[in-house]
mmCIF file of C-alpha atoms in Angstrom:
data_model
loop_
_atom_site.group_PDB
_atom_site.id
_atom_site.type_symbol
_atom_site.label_atom_id
_atom_site.label_comp_id
_atom_site.label_asym_id
_atom_site.label_seq_id
_atom_site.Cartn_x
_atom_site.Cartn_y
_atom_site.Cartn_z
ATOM 1 C CA MET A 1 19.626 15.107 -2.760
ATOM 2 C CA GLU A 2 20.663 17.682 -5.346
ATOM 3 C CA TYR A 3 17.548 19.725 -6.170
ATOM 4 C CA SER A 4 19.008 20.772 -9.515
ATOM 5 C CA THR A 5 19.595 17.119 -10.450
ATOM 6 C CA ALA A 6 15.979 16.220 -9.642
ATOM 7 C CA THR A 7 14.727 19.160 -11.708
ATOM 8 C CA GLU A 8 16.926 18.176 -14.659
ATOM 9 C CA ILE A 9 15.560 14.626 -14.525
ATOM 10 C CA LEU A 10 11.998 15.958 -14.344
ATOM 11 C CA GLU A 11 12.678 18.089 -17.415
ATOM 12 C CA LYS A 12 13.781 14.975 -19.312
ATOM 13 C CA LEU A 13 10.785 12.927 -18.164
ATOM 14 C CA ILE A 14 8.235 15.603 -19.058
ATOM 15 C CA GLY A 15 9.835 15.800 -22.512
ATOM 16 C CA PHE A 16 8.652 12.271 -23.303
ATOM 17 C CA ASP A 17 5.077 12.159 -24.639
ATOM 18 C CA SER A 18 4.005 9.077 -22.696
ATOM 19 C CA VAL A 19 0.228 9.512 -22.960
ATOM 20 C CA SER A 20 -1.374 6.169 -22.105
ATOM 21 C CA HIS A 21 -2.466 5.197 -25.632
ATOM 22 C CA LYS A 22 1.046 5.670 -27.039
ATOM 23 C CA SER A 23 4.214 3.577 -26.813
ATOM 24 C CA ASN A 24 6.332 4.393 -23.764
ATOM 25 C CA LEU A 25 9.549 2.735 -24.921
ATOM 26 C CA GLU A 26 11.492 6.003 -25.193
ATOM 27 C CA ILE A 27 10.924 6.994 -21.571
ATOM 28 C CA VAL A 28 11.542 3.393 -20.492
ATOM 29 C CA ASP A 29 14.893 3.311 -22.292
ATOM 30 C CA TYR A 30 15.931 6.609 -20.706
ATOM 31 C CA ILE A 31 15.049 5.429 -17.184
ATOM 32 C CA ALA A 32 16.618 2.001 -17.711
ATOM 33 C CA ARG A 33 19.862 3.527 -18.988
ATOM 34 C CA SER A 34 19.898 5.912 -16.039
ATOM 35 C CA GLY A 35 19.434 3.034 -13.606
ATOM 36 C CA GLU A 36 22.133 0.936 -15.231
ATOM 37 C CA ALA A 37 24.559 3.869 -15.047
ATOM 38 C CA MET A 38 23.926 3.956 -11.288
ATOM 39 C CA GLY A 39 24.708 0.243 -10.931
ATOM 40 C CA ALA A 40 21.110 -0.944 -10.623
ATOM 41 C CA ARG A 41 19.614 -4.248 -11.711
ATOM 42 C CA ILE A 42 16.836 -3.721 -14.289
ATOM 43 C CA GLU A 43 13.842 -5.990 -14.939
ATOM 44 C CA ARG A 44 11.612 -5.184 -17.932
ATOM 45 C CA PHE A 45 8.000 -6.308 -18.287
ATOM 46 C CA PRO A 46 6.670 -5.839 -21.848
ATOM 47 C CA SER A 47 2.991 -5.359 -22.639
ATOM 48 C CA PRO A 48 1.289 -8.066 -24.749
ATOM 49 C CA ASP A 49 1.713 -5.954 -27.909
ATOM 50 C CA ARG A 50 5.297 -5.099 -26.891
ATOM 51 C CA GLN A 51 4.658 -1.378 -27.421
ATOM 52 C CA LYS A 52 5.107 -0.610 -23.723
ATOM 53 C CA GLU A 53 7.180 -1.815 -20.816
ATOM 54 C CA ALA A 54 7.076 -1.607 -17.040
ATOM 55 C CA LEU A 55 10.275 -1.468 -15.010
ATOM 56 C CA LEU A 56 11.485 -2.886 -11.710
ATOM 57 C CA ILE A 57 14.827 -1.362 -10.729
ATOM 58 C CA ARG A 58 16.834 -2.701 -7.780
ATOM 59 C CA PHE A 59 19.593 -0.791 -6.019
ATOM 60 C CA GLY A 60 21.732 -2.897 -3.704
ATOM 61 C CA ALA A 61 21.951 -6.637 -3.171
ATOM 62 C CA PRO A 62 18.743 -8.686 -2.947
ATOM 63 C CA GLY A 63 17.492 -9.562 0.494
ATOM 64 C CA PRO A 64 14.648 -9.071 2.969
ATOM 65 C CA GLY A 65 13.575 -5.729 4.369
ATOM 66 C CA GLY A 66 13.769 -3.717 1.165
ATOM 67 C CA ILE A 67 11.685 -0.635 0.434
ATOM 68 C CA LEU A 68 9.745 -0.187 -2.802
ATOM 69 C CA LEU A 69 8.848 3.168 -4.365
ATOM 70 C CA SER A 70 6.142 2.972 -7.003
ATOM 71 C CA GLY A 71 4.904 5.285 -9.726
ATOM 72 C CA HIS A 72 3.544 5.293 -13.260
ATOM 73 C CA MET A 73 5.202 6.601 -16.412
ATOM 74 C CA ASP A 74 2.020 7.255 -18.399
ATOM 75 C CA VAL A 75 0.113 10.530 -18.375
ATOM 76 C CA VAL A 76 -3.347 11.653 -19.454
ATOM 77 C CA PRO A 77 -3.857 13.367 -22.843
ATOM 78 C CA VAL A 78 -3.625 17.109 -23.413
ATOM 79 C CA THR A 79 -6.248 16.961 -26.177
ATOM 80 C CA ASP A 80 -8.746 19.861 -26.050
ATOM 81 C CA GLN A 81 -6.856 21.500 -23.182
ATOM 82 C CA VAL A 82 -5.558 25.060 -23.510
ATOM 83 C CA TRP A 83 -2.029 25.348 -22.123
ATOM 84 C CA THR A 84 0.006 28.504 -21.581
ATOM 85 C CA SER A 85 3.130 26.705 -22.816
ATOM 86 C CA ASP A 86 4.191 23.413 -24.406
ATOM 87 C CA PRO A 87 2.850 20.692 -22.053
ATOM 88 C CA PHE A 88 5.826 18.456 -22.867
ATOM 89 C CA GLN A 89 8.438 21.045 -21.969
ATOM 90 C CA LEU A 90 9.170 21.871 -18.332
ATOM 91 C CA ARG A 91 8.452 25.500 -17.434
ATOM 92 C CA ARG A 92 9.499 27.129 -14.154
ATOM 93 C CA ASP A 93 7.486 30.139 -13.071
ATOM 94 C CA ASN A 94 6.712 31.764 -9.728
ATOM 95 C CA GLY A 95 7.679 28.772 -7.590
ATOM 96 C CA ARG A 96 5.948 26.199 -9.781
ATOM 97 C CA LEU A 97 7.151 23.495 -12.175
ATOM 98 C CA TYR A 98 4.716 23.160 -15.085
ATOM 99 C CA GLY A 99 4.260 20.305 -17.563
ATOM 100 C CA ARG A 100 2.137 17.261 -18.269
ATOM 101 C CA GLY A 101 2.925 14.771 -15.528
ATOM 102 C CA ALA A 102 4.685 17.318 -13.305
ATOM 103 C CA VAL A 103 2.525 16.274 -10.355
ATOM 104 C CA ASP A 104 0.939 13.058 -11.685
ATOM 105 C CA MET A 105 3.428 11.647 -11.433
ATOM 106 C CA LYS A 106 6.711 12.272 -13.189
ATOM 107 C CA GLY A 107 7.692 14.596 -10.355
ATOM 108 C CA PHE A 108 7.835 11.617 -8.003
ATOM 109 C CA LEU A 109 9.685 9.491 -10.576
ATOM 110 C CA ALA A 110 12.301 12.224 -10.954
ATOM 111 C CA LEU A 111 12.748 12.409 -7.185
ATOM 112 C CA CYS A 112 13.148 8.620 -6.993
ATOM 113 C CA LEU A 113 15.861 8.627 -9.660
ATOM 114 C CA SER A 114 17.610 11.610 -8.109
ATOM 115 C CA CYS A 115 17.522 9.944 -4.688
ATOM 116 C CA ALA A 116 18.954 6.724 -6.132
ATOM 117 C CA LYS A 117 21.710 8.662 -7.863
ATOM 118 C CA GLY A 118 22.916 9.878 -4.477
ATOM 119 C CA LEU A 119 23.076 6.406 -2.923
ATOM 120 C CA ASP A 120 26.334 4.705 -1.998
ATOM 121 C CA LEU A 121 25.384 1.166 -3.000
ATOM 122 C CA ASP A 122 28.231 -0.331 -0.961
ATOM 123 C CA LYS A 123 26.637 1.035 2.200
ATOM 124 C CA LEU A 124 23.139 -0.319 1.566
ATOM 125 C CA GLN A 125 22.183 -3.006 4.063
ATOM 126 C CA ARG A 126 18.814 -3.553 2.404
ATOM 127 C CA PRO A 127 17.721 -2.969 -1.200
ATOM 128 C CA LEU A 128 15.772 -0.088 -2.685
ATOM 129 C CA TYR A 129 13.316 -0.938 -5.472
ATOM 130 C CA LEU A 130 11.710 1.403 -7.989
ATOM 131 C CA ALA A 131 8.570 0.031 -9.675
ATOM 132 C CA PHE A 132 7.512 2.136 -12.672
ATOM 133 C CA SER A 133 4.395 1.028 -14.552
ATOM 134 C CA TYR A 134 2.463 1.838 -17.722
ATOM 135 C CA ASP A 135 -1.287 2.330 -18.285
ATOM 136 C CA GLU A 136 -2.099 3.347 -14.713
ATOM 137 C CA GLU A 137 -4.330 6.086 -16.095
ATOM 138 C CA VAL A 138 -6.503 3.612 -18.008
ATOM 139 C CA THR A 139 -6.409 0.033 -16.696
ATOM 140 C CA CYS A 140 -3.562 -0.444 -14.192
ATOM 141 C CA ASP A 141 -2.465 -3.413 -16.315
ATOM 142 C CA GLY A 142 1.168 -2.300 -16.291
ATOM 143 C CA VAL A 143 1.687 -2.861 -12.579
ATOM 144 C CA LYS A 144 0.303 -6.404 -12.548
ATOM 145 C CA PRO A 145 3.378 -8.245 -13.932
ATOM 146 C CA ILE A 146 5.586 -6.297 -11.512
ATOM 147 C CA VAL A 147 3.432 -7.386 -8.572
ATOM 148 C CA ALA A 148 3.435 -11.007 -9.772
ATOM 149 C CA HIS A 149 7.242 -10.910 -10.014
ATOM 150 C CA LEU A 150 7.575 -9.396 -6.545
ATOM 151 C CA LYS A 151 5.291 -12.012 -5.043
ATOM 152 C CA GLU A 152 7.304 -14.823 -6.603
ATOM 153 C CA ASN A 153 10.863 -13.510 -6.368
ATOM 154 C CA VAL A 154 11.236 -10.700 -3.811
ATOM 155 C CA PRO A 155 10.751 -11.850 -0.208
ATOM 156 C CA ASP A 156 9.733 -9.775 2.773
ATOM 157 C CA LEU A 157 9.631 -6.211 1.533
ATOM 158 C CA ALA A 158 9.376 -3.833 4.487
ATOM 159 C CA CYS A 159 6.888 -1.598 2.701
ATOM 160 C CA ALA A 160 5.780 -0.019 -0.558
ATOM 161 C CA VAL A 161 5.174 3.691 -1.064
ATOM 162 C CA VAL A 162 2.994 4.678 -4.024
ATOM 163 C CA GLY A 163 4.013 8.264 -4.705
ATOM 164 C CA GLU A 164 0.761 9.719 -6.014
ATOM 165 C CA PRO A 165 0.258 13.390 -5.083
ATOM 166 C CA THR A 166 -1.138 13.489 -1.539
ATOM 167 C CA ALA A 167 0.434 16.823 -0.486
ATOM 168 C CA MET A 168 2.798 14.792 1.717
ATOM 169 C CA LYS A 169 -0.112 13.351 3.698
ATOM 170 C CA ILE A 170 -0.188 9.633 4.508
ATOM 171 C CA VAL A 171 -3.039 7.810 2.761
ATOM 172 C CA GLY A 172 -3.666 4.439 4.361
ATOM 173 C CA ALA A 173 -6.841 3.511 2.480
ATOM 174 C CA HIS A 174 -8.574 4.229 -0.786
ATOM 175 C CA LYS A 175 -11.530 2.881 -2.689
ATOM 176 C CA GLY A 176 -11.221 0.603 -5.695
ATOM 177 C CA ALA A 177 -12.801 1.132 -9.103
ATOM 178 C CA VAL A 178 -14.768 -1.333 -11.213
ATOM 179 C CA ASP A 179 -16.359 -0.734 -14.608
ATOM 180 C CA TRP A 180 -18.978 -2.936 -16.267
ATOM 181 C CA ASN A 181 -20.655 -2.699 -19.648
ATOM 182 C CA VAL A 182 -24.258 -3.948 -19.669
ATOM 183 C CA ARG A 183 -25.725 -4.903 -23.047
ATOM 184 C CA VAL A 184 -29.465 -5.549 -23.402
ATOM 185 C CA HIS A 185 -30.647 -7.537 -26.424
ATOM 186 C CA GLY A 186 -34.338 -7.298 -27.310
ATOM 187 C CA LYS A 187 -36.348 -7.401 -30.540
ATOM 188 C CA ALA A 188 -37.245 -4.621 -32.968
ATOM 189 C CA ALA A 189 -40.851 -3.944 -33.987
ATOM 190 C CA HIS A 190 -42.924 -1.029 -35.242
ATOM 191 C CA SER A 191 -43.777 1.264 -32.352
ATOM 192 C CA SER A 192 -47.500 0.822 -33.080
ATOM 193 C CA LEU A 193 -47.134 -2.925 -32.459
ATOM 194 C CA PRO A 194 -45.063 -3.114 -29.263
ATOM 195 C CA HIS A 195 -46.348 -6.598 -28.428
ATOM 196 C CA LEU A 196 -44.374 -7.932 -31.402
ATOM 197 C CA GLY A 197 -41.062 -6.713 -30.010
ATOM 198 C CA SER A 198 -39.074 -6.568 -26.797
ATOM 199 C CA ASN A 199 -37.938 -3.073 -25.822
ATOM 200 C CA ALA A 200 -34.266 -3.081 -24.824
ATOM 201 C CA ILE A 201 -34.365 0.543 -23.665
ATOM 202 C CA HIS A 202 -37.275 -0.113 -21.306
ATOM 203 C CA ALA A 203 -35.419 -3.108 -19.863
ATOM 204 C CA ALA A 204 -32.222 -1.088 -19.524
ATOM 205 C CA ALA A 205 -34.135 1.688 -17.758
ATOM 206 C CA ARG A 206 -35.417 -0.827 -15.215
ATOM 207 C CA LEU A 207 -31.881 -2.141 -14.727
ATOM 208 C CA VAL A 208 -30.601 1.387 -14.157
ATOM 209 C CA GLN A 209 -33.256 1.783 -11.446
ATOM 210 C CA LEU A 210 -31.990 -1.434 -9.863
ATOM 211 C CA VAL A 211 -28.423 -0.115 -9.918
ATOM 212 C CA ASP A 212 -29.681 2.927 -8.031
ATOM 213 C CA LEU A 213 -31.458 0.636 -5.566
ATOM 214 C CA ILE A 214 -28.213 -1.244 -4.864
ATOM 215 C CA ALA A 215 -26.396 2.079 -4.456
ATOM 216 C CA LYS A 216 -28.963 3.203 -1.874
ATOM 217 C CA GLU A 217 -28.511 -0.072 0.042
ATOM 218 C CA PHE A 218 -24.792 0.676 0.382
ATOM 219 C CA ALA A 219 -25.503 4.289 1.362
ATOM 220 C CA HIS A 220 -27.734 3.150 4.219
ATOM 221 C CA ARG A 221 -25.147 0.627 5.397
ATOM 222 C CA PRO A 222 -22.047 2.684 6.288
ATOM 223 C CA VAL A 223 -19.026 0.688 7.392
ATOM 224 C CA PRO A 224 -17.464 1.762 10.718
ATOM 225 C CA GLU A 225 -13.895 1.285 9.498
ATOM 226 C CA ALA A 226 -14.696 3.610 6.564
ATOM 227 C CA ALA A 227 -15.030 6.639 8.832
ATOM 228 C CA LEU A 228 -11.855 8.136 7.321
ATOM 229 C CA PHE A 229 -13.621 8.569 3.969
ATOM 230 C CA ASP A 230 -15.658 11.625 3.008
ATOM 231 C CA VAL A 231 -18.180 9.171 1.530
ATOM 232 C CA PRO A 232 -18.021 6.237 3.987
ATOM 233 C CA PHE A 233 -19.659 3.593 1.821
ATOM 234 C CA THR A 234 -19.320 1.906 -1.569
ATOM 235 C CA THR A 235 -20.821 3.934 -4.415
ATOM 236 C CA LEU A 236 -22.013 2.979 -7.887
ATOM 237 C CA SER A 237 -23.615 4.874 -10.723
ATOM 238 C CA VAL A 238 -24.526 4.759 -14.404
ATOM 239 C CA GLY A 239 -22.590 7.308 -16.426
ATOM 240 C CA LEU A 240 -23.223 6.340 -20.052
ATOM 241 C CA ILE A 241 -26.217 4.905 -21.922
ATOM 242 C CA LYS A 242 -27.070 4.478 -25.592
ATOM 243 C CA GLY A 243 -29.614 2.534 -27.600
ATOM 244 C CA GLY A 244 -32.372 2.489 -30.186
ATOM 245 C CA SER A 245 -32.411 3.300 -33.882
ATOM 246 C CA ALA A 246 -35.470 5.548 -34.436
ATOM 247 C CA GLY A 247 -38.338 7.082 -32.501
ATOM 248 C CA ASN A 248 -40.914 4.824 -34.156
ATOM 249 C CA VAL A 249 -39.013 1.552 -33.646
ATOM 250 C CA ILE A 250 -39.102 -0.642 -30.549
ATOM 251 C CA ALA A 251 -35.426 -0.625 -29.532
ATOM 252 C CA PRO A 252 -33.715 -3.977 -30.128
ATOM 253 C CA GLU A 253 -30.446 -3.019 -28.384
ATOM 254 C CA CYS A 254 -29.340 -0.835 -25.511
ATOM 255 C CA GLU A 255 -26.156 -0.683 -23.485
ATOM 256 C CA PHE A 256 -24.967 1.280 -20.502
ATOM 257 C CA HIS A 257 -21.901 1.678 -18.322
ATOM 258 C CA ILE A 258 -21.755 1.098 -14.561
ATOM 259 C CA GLU A 259 -18.905 2.365 -12.416
ATOM 260 C CA ALA A 260 -18.478 1.299 -8.795
ATOM 261 C CA ARG A 261 -16.095 2.610 -6.143
ATOM 262 C CA PRO A 262 -15.908 -0.306 -3.681
ATOM 263 C CA LEU A 263 -14.536 0.032 -0.168
ATOM 264 C CA ALA A 264 -13.604 -3.641 -0.114
ATOM 265 C CA ALA A 265 -12.876 -6.184 -2.830
ATOM 266 C CA GLU A 266 -15.873 -8.326 -1.828
ATOM 267 C CA ASP A 267 -18.248 -5.419 -2.529
ATOM 268 C CA LYS A 268 -17.580 -5.922 -6.228
ATOM 269 C CA GLU A 269 -18.828 -9.514 -6.054
ATOM 270 C CA HIS A 270 -21.844 -8.449 -4.000
ATOM 271 C CA ILE A 271 -22.836 -5.856 -6.609
ATOM 272 C CA LEU A 272 -22.556 -8.336 -9.461
ATOM 273 C CA ALA A 273 -24.465 -11.070 -7.596
ATOM 274 C CA LYS A 274 -27.246 -8.681 -6.550
ATOM 275 C CA LEU A 275 -27.604 -7.206 -10.028
ATOM 276 C CA THR A 276 -27.703 -10.681 -11.601
ATOM 277 C CA GLN A 277 -30.358 -11.800 -9.121
ATOM 278 C CA LEU A 278 -32.565 -8.774 -9.841
ATOM 279 C CA LEU A 279 -31.994 -9.152 -13.566
ATOM 280 C CA ASP A 280 -33.169 -12.773 -13.513
ATOM 281 C CA SER A 281 -36.191 -12.088 -11.302
ATOM 282 C CA GLU A 282 -37.426 -8.672 -12.442
ATOM 283 C CA VAL A 283 -36.204 -7.882 -15.955
ATOM 284 C CA LEU A 284 -35.694 -10.939 -18.150
ATOM 285 C CA PRO A 285 -39.100 -12.579 -17.461
ATOM 286 C CA GLY A 286 -40.925 -9.530 -18.850
ATOM 287 C CA MET A 287 -38.663 -9.291 -21.896
ATOM 288 C CA ARG A 288 -39.074 -12.968 -22.708
ATOM 289 C CA ARG A 289 -42.856 -12.855 -22.659
ATOM 290 C CA THR A 290 -42.691 -11.359 -26.159
ATOM 291 C CA PHE A 291 -39.217 -12.547 -27.233
ATOM 292 C CA ALA A 292 -37.874 -15.802 -25.841
ATOM 293 C CA GLU A 293 -34.305 -15.047 -26.932
ATOM 294 C CA ALA A 294 -34.025 -11.732 -25.071
ATOM 295 C CA SER A 295 -30.794 -11.512 -23.106
ATOM 296 C CA VAL A 296 -28.601 -9.264 -20.984
ATOM 297 C CA SER A 297 -24.817 -9.526 -20.735
ATOM 298 C CA ILE A 298 -22.684 -7.894 -18.043
ATOM 299 C CA THR A 299 -19.011 -7.577 -18.976
ATOM 300 C CA GLU A 300 -16.283 -6.318 -16.680
ATOM 301 C CA ILE A 301 -14.152 -3.719 -18.456
ATOM 302 C CA ASP A 302 -11.508 -3.216 -15.798
ATOM 303 C CA SER A 303 -11.022 -3.400 -12.066
ATOM 304 C CA ILE A 304 -8.666 -1.594 -9.685
ATOM 305 C CA LEU A 305 -8.281 -3.016 -6.199
ATOM 306 C CA PRO A 306 -9.001 -0.925 -3.104
ATOM 307 C CA LEU A 307 -6.330 -0.209 -0.508
ATOM 308 C CA VAL A 308 -7.763 -1.523 2.747
ATOM 309 C CA ARG A 309 -6.627 0.172 5.950
ATOM 310 C CA GLU A 310 -4.124 -1.811 8.008
ATOM 311 C CA ALA A 311 -3.867 0.310 11.132
ATOM 312 C CA ALA A 312 -0.319 0.714 12.459
ATOM 313 C CA SER A 313 1.097 -1.386 9.623
ATOM 314 C CA PRO A 314 4.883 -1.340 9.095
ATOM 315 C CA ALA A 315 4.297 1.066 6.205
ATOM 316 C CA GLU A 316 2.193 3.478 8.273
ATOM 317 C CA ARG A 317 4.681 3.396 11.144
ATOM 318 C CA LEU A 318 7.793 3.912 9.011
ATOM 319 C CA ILE A 319 6.386 6.646 6.779
ATOM 320 C CA GLY A 320 4.726 8.328 9.755
ATOM 321 C CA GLU A 321 7.995 8.379 11.671
ATOM 322 C CA ILE A 322 9.922 9.902 8.762
ATOM 323 C CA ALA A 323 7.154 12.358 7.858
ATOM 324 C CA GLY A 324 6.644 13.291 11.508
ATOM 325 C CA SER A 325 2.910 12.604 11.415
ATOM 326 C CA ASP A 326 0.494 10.001 12.724
ATOM 327 C CA ASP A 327 -2.436 11.449 10.748
ATOM 328 C CA ILE A 328 -3.742 8.777 8.367
ATOM 329 C CA GLN A 329 -6.156 9.755 5.621
ATOM 330 C CA ALA A 330 -8.385 7.954 3.128
ATOM 331 C CA VAL A 331 -9.317 8.990 -0.410
ATOM 332 C CA SER A 332 -12.059 7.948 -2.812
ATOM 333 C CA TYR A 333 -9.889 7.810 -5.936
ATOM 334 C CA ALA A 334 -7.972 4.645 -6.849
ATOM 335 C CA THR A 335 -4.248 3.941 -7.267
ATOM 336 C CA GLU A 336 -2.016 0.912 -7.802
ATOM 337 C CA ALA A 337 -1.513 0.518 -4.043
ATOM 338 C CA GLY A 338 -4.120 -2.216 -3.624
ATOM 339 C CA PHE A 339 -2.224 -4.498 -5.996
ATOM 340 C CA PHE A 340 0.905 -4.335 -3.825
ATOM 341 C CA GLN A 341 -1.174 -4.905 -0.702
ATOM 342 C CA THR A 342 -2.715 -8.089 -2.109
ATOM 343 C CA ALA A 343 0.833 -9.387 -2.660
ATOM 344 C CA GLY A 344 1.352 -9.111 1.092
ATOM 345 C CA ILE A 345 3.365 -5.872 1.003
ATOM 346 C CA PRO A 346 2.469 -3.219 3.624
ATOM 347 C CA THR A 347 1.558 -0.209 1.476
ATOM 348 C CA VAL A 348 0.671 3.455 1.770
ATOM 349 C CA VAL A 349 0.136 6.252 -0.740
ATOM 350 C CA PHE A 350 2.368 9.249 -0.064
ATOM 351 C CA GLY A 351 3.833 11.819 -2.402
ATOM 352 C CA PRO A 352 4.429 15.490 -3.127
ATOM 353 C CA GLY A 353 1.963 17.818 -4.822
ATOM 354 C CA SER A 354 -1.800 18.156 -4.895
ATOM 355 C CA ILE A 355 -4.196 15.853 -6.742
ATOM 356 C CA ALA A 356 -6.172 19.011 -7.599
ATOM 357 C CA GLN A 357 -3.497 19.926 -10.158
ATOM 358 C CA ALA A 358 -3.491 16.483 -11.812
ATOM 359 C CA HIS A 359 -5.011 16.081 -15.302
ATOM 360 C CA GLN A 360 -5.484 19.857 -15.620
ATOM 361 C CA PRO A 361 -4.215 22.273 -18.277
ATOM 362 C CA ASP A 362 -1.039 23.938 -16.979
ATOM 363 C CA GLU A 363 -0.513 21.022 -14.585
ATOM 364 C CA TYR A 364 2.140 21.848 -12.003
ATOM 365 C CA ILE A 365 3.877 20.880 -8.797
ATOM 366 C CA THR A 366 5.086 23.604 -6.462
ATOM 367 C CA GLU A 367 8.826 23.810 -5.970
ATOM 368 C CA SER A 368 8.291 23.665 -2.203
ATOM 369 C CA GLN A 369 6.417 20.349 -2.460
ATOM 370 C CA PHE A 370 8.979 19.002 -4.934
ATOM 371 C CA ALA A 371 11.799 19.859 -2.534
ATOM 372 C CA ALA A 372 9.890 18.391 0.431
ATOM 373 C CA GLY A 373 9.411 15.157 -1.501
ATOM 374 C CA GLY A 374 13.139 15.002 -2.157
ATOM 375 C CA ARG A 375 13.999 15.486 1.506
ATOM 376 C CA PHE A 376 11.544 12.780 2.509
ATOM 377 C CA LEU A 377 13.002 10.238 0.065
ATOM 378 C CA GLU A 378 16.512 11.035 1.231
ATOM 379 C CA ARG A 379 15.522 10.269 4.830
ATOM 380 C CA LEU A 380 13.648 7.135 3.763
ATOM 381 C CA ALA A 381 16.643 5.829 1.800
ATOM 382 C CA GLY A 382 18.798 6.561 4.839
ATOM 383 C CA THR A 383 16.952 3.843 6.772
ATOM 384 C CA LEU A 384 18.406 1.261 4.366
ATOM 385 C CA ILE A 385 21.996 2.023 5.348
#
């Protein structure tokens, strides 16, 4: 792989302001045109509002045993961050490549495109796929139509590699992420006459205590197969709460936000069932003694699937052989990997750069990691010949 070519592609990619809340059609068009110029087959997956698209790019003829490389085109905002230079212009300095998305994860996208550019398509015995999504930083909605298409139309992929920055360490498991909004509806009254109202804040406070109770149950029930994790159990917490209108008014409304980091997909259902049970038995009866129409709604905002460890899976074996390592790690943050796994594709997370540099002002990837990522992809693509 030509290092200079990969760097030039990265410079182009960083130049596109593809922050999640904006349209990504410019970067999509650039990548699609690049793929077409290399002889690839392009599939586009538009968002419901048609302001964004995800891409599935195939190099080589269709058939079983292909390898899929996955990444996201969106980046987090630079708002309120102080940068040394323009975040949307690549800067090279002291062995580092700076720019928004340099490590998370336009660096990996650039390496994928550079690797593909060096392929002799006539020699490919099995196809190479690039899956580039939108909105990974907010909902992971962009990867879902790609996964549905793969499940329906692309048989027997050998493995998927999600190229998030792992410092070239193999990640075989990660937690999921689920967010719920809880809205408590009570009844307003003057604070001197509390029996005439139903205090939504008091009810919400009790619910928050119950969330903590559920969290403690998970903490005291570690899962043996979760030993790879720094925190070897499912976690959940309340991070936002708001309610009330004045200090002398019984609060008629209150809402709060729960985030869970489940080890397994079924933990999400357990949390919801347990919270609903406690809500019905310990919170609503008290509220309805003074206001029969008191209610609580729990709405899922978004959900990212966990990546569940599949020891010695085809993905772990292949990537381990090429990387020269049998060390498998687990992380508590979430990626798109779980979506590919649920489609029956052996999946690992593996990419250049450190997650510690992601989302930061003066985000960067070291040139040594960038080059190492390129060498790895070149060897991986070589297995398709």
